[in-house]
């Protein structure tokens, strides 16, 4: 699939580093921006416009304008999927995405911990209030497999399943804790490039399941246009 990725976590941007393109910069072409590509994915992030050691401390209007420009001024080309990585919670960015992409589909990501699941569930409720569709829950950091095959549940268990049940959506994946996943993220080498890791295999299965859903916004007017 042709995939674009928007790092909408403006305060905690991390996508460029995770994909190994921390030093990449977009290319201006007329009034549009050509995003860098990593592993075949077109990527845009505020981290490409500010120094990596800079703390972004913007209020709502600036956040809204930034997200809007990522959606209108970046030339992704013909995409099958546009993924947006949102910050946790129900803040300005989540509200802006709801206004700009009211028909988008939302994946709720939580850890197994009950407190985290409660916060993630509230973000799903805000998404529904803006017209978005919650399609499922992903439980991250689901457990650490030990040498003897047992699973150490550092962050508890059941949070993802409970959130999915309360929201009336499926639990789409449980991504286990993985040293290789952490190492790959720090090195800018996605875990899905390393076959055989349980976390990577779970992520690939999740991607396959999502790909079979089709293009949910195909043919719909988004109410957005380039400047």
C-alpha positions as a printed Julia matrix, in Angstrom:
227×3 Matrix{Float64}:
   0.0     0.0    0.0
   1.0     3.62  -0.5
   1.28    5.0    3.03
   1.73    8.48   4.44
   2.53    9.21   8.07
   1.81   12.43   9.94
   3.53   12.89  13.29
   0.75   14.93  14.93
   2.33   14.6   18.39
   3.73   18.11  18.1
   5.03   18.34  21.67
   6.48   14.83  21.8
   7.49   14.23  18.19
   9.45   11.0   17.8
   8.57    9.54  14.39
  11.68   10.82  12.52
  13.99    9.2   15.07
  12.02    5.95  15.13
  12.28    5.68  11.34
  15.94    6.68  11.12
  15.38   10.01   9.35
  16.05   12.4   12.22
  18.12   14.67   9.96
  15.79   14.57   6.94
  14.14   17.77   5.73
  11.1    18.3    3.5
  11.61   19.81   0.05
   9.6    22.92  -0.9
   8.02   22.64  -4.35
   6.05   25.77  -5.17
   3.47   26.22  -2.43
   3.61   22.56  -1.4
   6.07   20.47   0.6
   7.5    17.14  -0.55
   7.91   14.94   2.55
  10.94   12.73   3.13
  10.46    8.99   2.74
  11.57    6.18   5.01
  11.13    2.51   4.09
   8.71    3.59   1.36
   6.58    5.72   3.69
   6.12    9.47   3.16
   6.65   11.16   6.55
   6.04   14.64   7.93
   6.78   15.85  11.46
   7.36   19.13  13.26
  10.71   17.59  14.19
  11.81   18.26  10.59
  11.33   22.01  11.08
  12.81   22.61  14.54
  16.02   21.68  16.27
  15.83   18.26  17.89
  16.68   19.77  21.28
  14.01   22.46  20.98
  10.94   22.23  23.19
   7.77   23.09  21.29
   5.4    25.0   23.58
   2.53   26.24  21.44
  -1.04   27.07  22.32
  -4.14   25.75  20.57
  -4.25   28.04  17.49
  -0.65   27.24  16.54
  -1.22   23.53  17.03
  -4.33   23.64  14.87
  -2.56   25.54  12.09
   0.37   23.12  12.15
  -1.85   20.05  11.84
  -3.91   21.74   9.13
  -0.78   22.54   7.12
   0.41   18.95   7.44
  -2.87   17.87   5.84
  -3.17   20.55   3.15
   0.35   21.68   2.22
   2.21   18.36   2.15
   2.19   16.53  -1.18
   1.84   12.87  -0.2
   0.68   11.79  -3.64
  -2.02    9.16  -4.15
  -2.25    7.33  -0.82
  -4.05    4.2    0.24
  -3.56    5.02   3.93
  -2.69    8.19   5.82
  -1.68    7.38   9.4
  -1.66   10.08  12.07
   0.24    9.56  15.31
  -1.63   11.6   17.91
  -0.52   12.61  21.39
  -2.24   10.82  24.27
  -5.33   12.25  25.83
  -8.05   14.61  24.63
  -6.18   17.85  24.02
  -6.06   20.44  21.24
  -4.55   18.17  18.59
  -7.2    15.49  19.01
  -9.94   18.13  18.76
  -8.32   19.65  15.65
  -8.1    16.26  13.95
 -11.76   15.71  14.75
 -12.62   19.0   13.04
 -10.35   18.51  10.03
 -10.97   14.79   9.46
 -14.39   14.09  10.97
 -14.81   10.8    9.09
 -11.43    9.33  10.02
 -11.05    5.93  11.64
  -9.42    5.8   15.06
  -7.23    3.15  16.65
  -7.17    3.44  20.43
  -3.75    2.5   21.82
  -3.37    1.66  25.5
  -1.19   -0.33  27.84
  -2.67   -3.14  29.96
  -2.78   -0.91  33.01
  -6.31    0.06  34.07
  -5.46    3.73  34.59
  -3.98    3.97  31.07
  -6.96    2.18  29.56
  -9.33    4.66  31.2
  -7.45    7.6   29.63
  -7.37    5.91  26.22
 -11.1     5.22  26.44
 -11.81    8.9   27.02
  -9.87    9.77  23.86
 -12.11    7.36  21.95
 -15.22    9.06  23.33
 -13.95   12.47  22.15
 -13.25   10.99  18.7
 -16.83    9.73  18.48
 -18.17   13.14  19.5
 -16.49   14.65  16.43
 -17.9    12.01  14.08
 -14.88    9.74  13.85
 -15.23    5.97  13.94
 -13.36    3.94  16.55
 -12.42    0.69  14.81
 -10.56   -1.1   17.57
  -8.12   -1.15  20.45
  -4.41   -2.0   20.39
  -2.78   -3.05  23.65
   0.88   -2.12  23.75
   3.49   -3.36  26.28
   1.32   -6.4   26.87
   3.92   -8.55  28.63
   7.57   -9.59  28.6
   8.31  -13.17  27.63
  10.89  -14.77  29.94
  13.56  -17.33  29.08
  11.43  -20.14  30.53
   8.48  -19.13  28.36
   6.47  -17.49  31.12
   5.17  -13.94  30.67
   6.01  -11.15  33.11
   3.12   -8.69  33.08
   4.94   -5.56  34.19
   1.97   -3.29  33.5
  -0.8    -5.65  34.55
  -3.22   -7.31  32.18
  -6.66   -6.9   30.71
  -6.72   -3.14  30.16
  -6.97   -3.41  26.4
  -9.7    -6.04  26.48
 -11.69   -4.09  29.05
 -11.46   -0.88  27.03
 -12.48   -2.69  23.86
 -15.48   -4.23  25.59
 -16.67   -0.93  27.01
 -16.28    0.77  23.63
 -17.94   -2.09  21.8
 -15.01   -2.62  19.39
 -12.55   -5.49  18.87
  -9.17   -5.83  20.56
  -7.13   -5.86  17.36
  -3.66   -6.61  18.73
  -1.6    -7.14  21.85
   1.98   -6.03  21.28
   4.34   -7.65  23.8
   7.25   -5.88  25.43
  10.39   -6.5   23.41
  14.01   -5.52  23.93
  14.52   -5.67  20.16
  11.61   -3.29  19.65
  13.16   -0.77  22.01
  16.6    -1.17  20.43
  15.18   -0.76  16.95
  13.3     2.37  17.93
  16.43    3.95  19.4
  18.47    3.0   16.32
  15.86    4.08  13.79
  15.35    0.52  12.53
  11.67   -0.54  12.68
  11.16   -3.88  14.37
   9.04   -5.12  11.45
  12.26   -5.37   9.44
  13.5    -8.09  11.83
  11.56  -11.3   11.22
  10.9   -13.57  14.16
  10.41  -11.02  16.93
   7.06  -11.46  18.67
   6.35   -7.72  18.83
   7.23   -7.24  15.18
   5.08  -10.19  14.16
   2.13   -8.75  16.1
   2.54   -5.37  14.42
   2.72   -6.96  10.96
  -0.45   -8.94  11.67
  -2.18   -5.75  12.82
  -1.12   -3.98   9.61
  -2.43   -6.88   7.52
  -5.77   -6.77   9.31
  -6.07   -3.01   8.81
  -5.11   -3.26   5.14
  -8.05   -5.55   4.5
 -10.48   -2.88   5.73
 -10.15   -0.93   2.47
 -10.04    2.82   2.0
 -12.61    4.23   4.39
 -12.44    7.82   3.07
 -12.29    6.99  -0.66
 -14.53    9.31  -2.62
 -15.41   11.52   0.35
 -14.8    15.26   0.39
 -12.66   16.2    3.37
 -13.32   19.94   3.2
  -9.61   20.61   2.82
  -7.66   22.1   -0.07
  -4.08   23.35  -0.62
  -3.56   27.03  -0.1
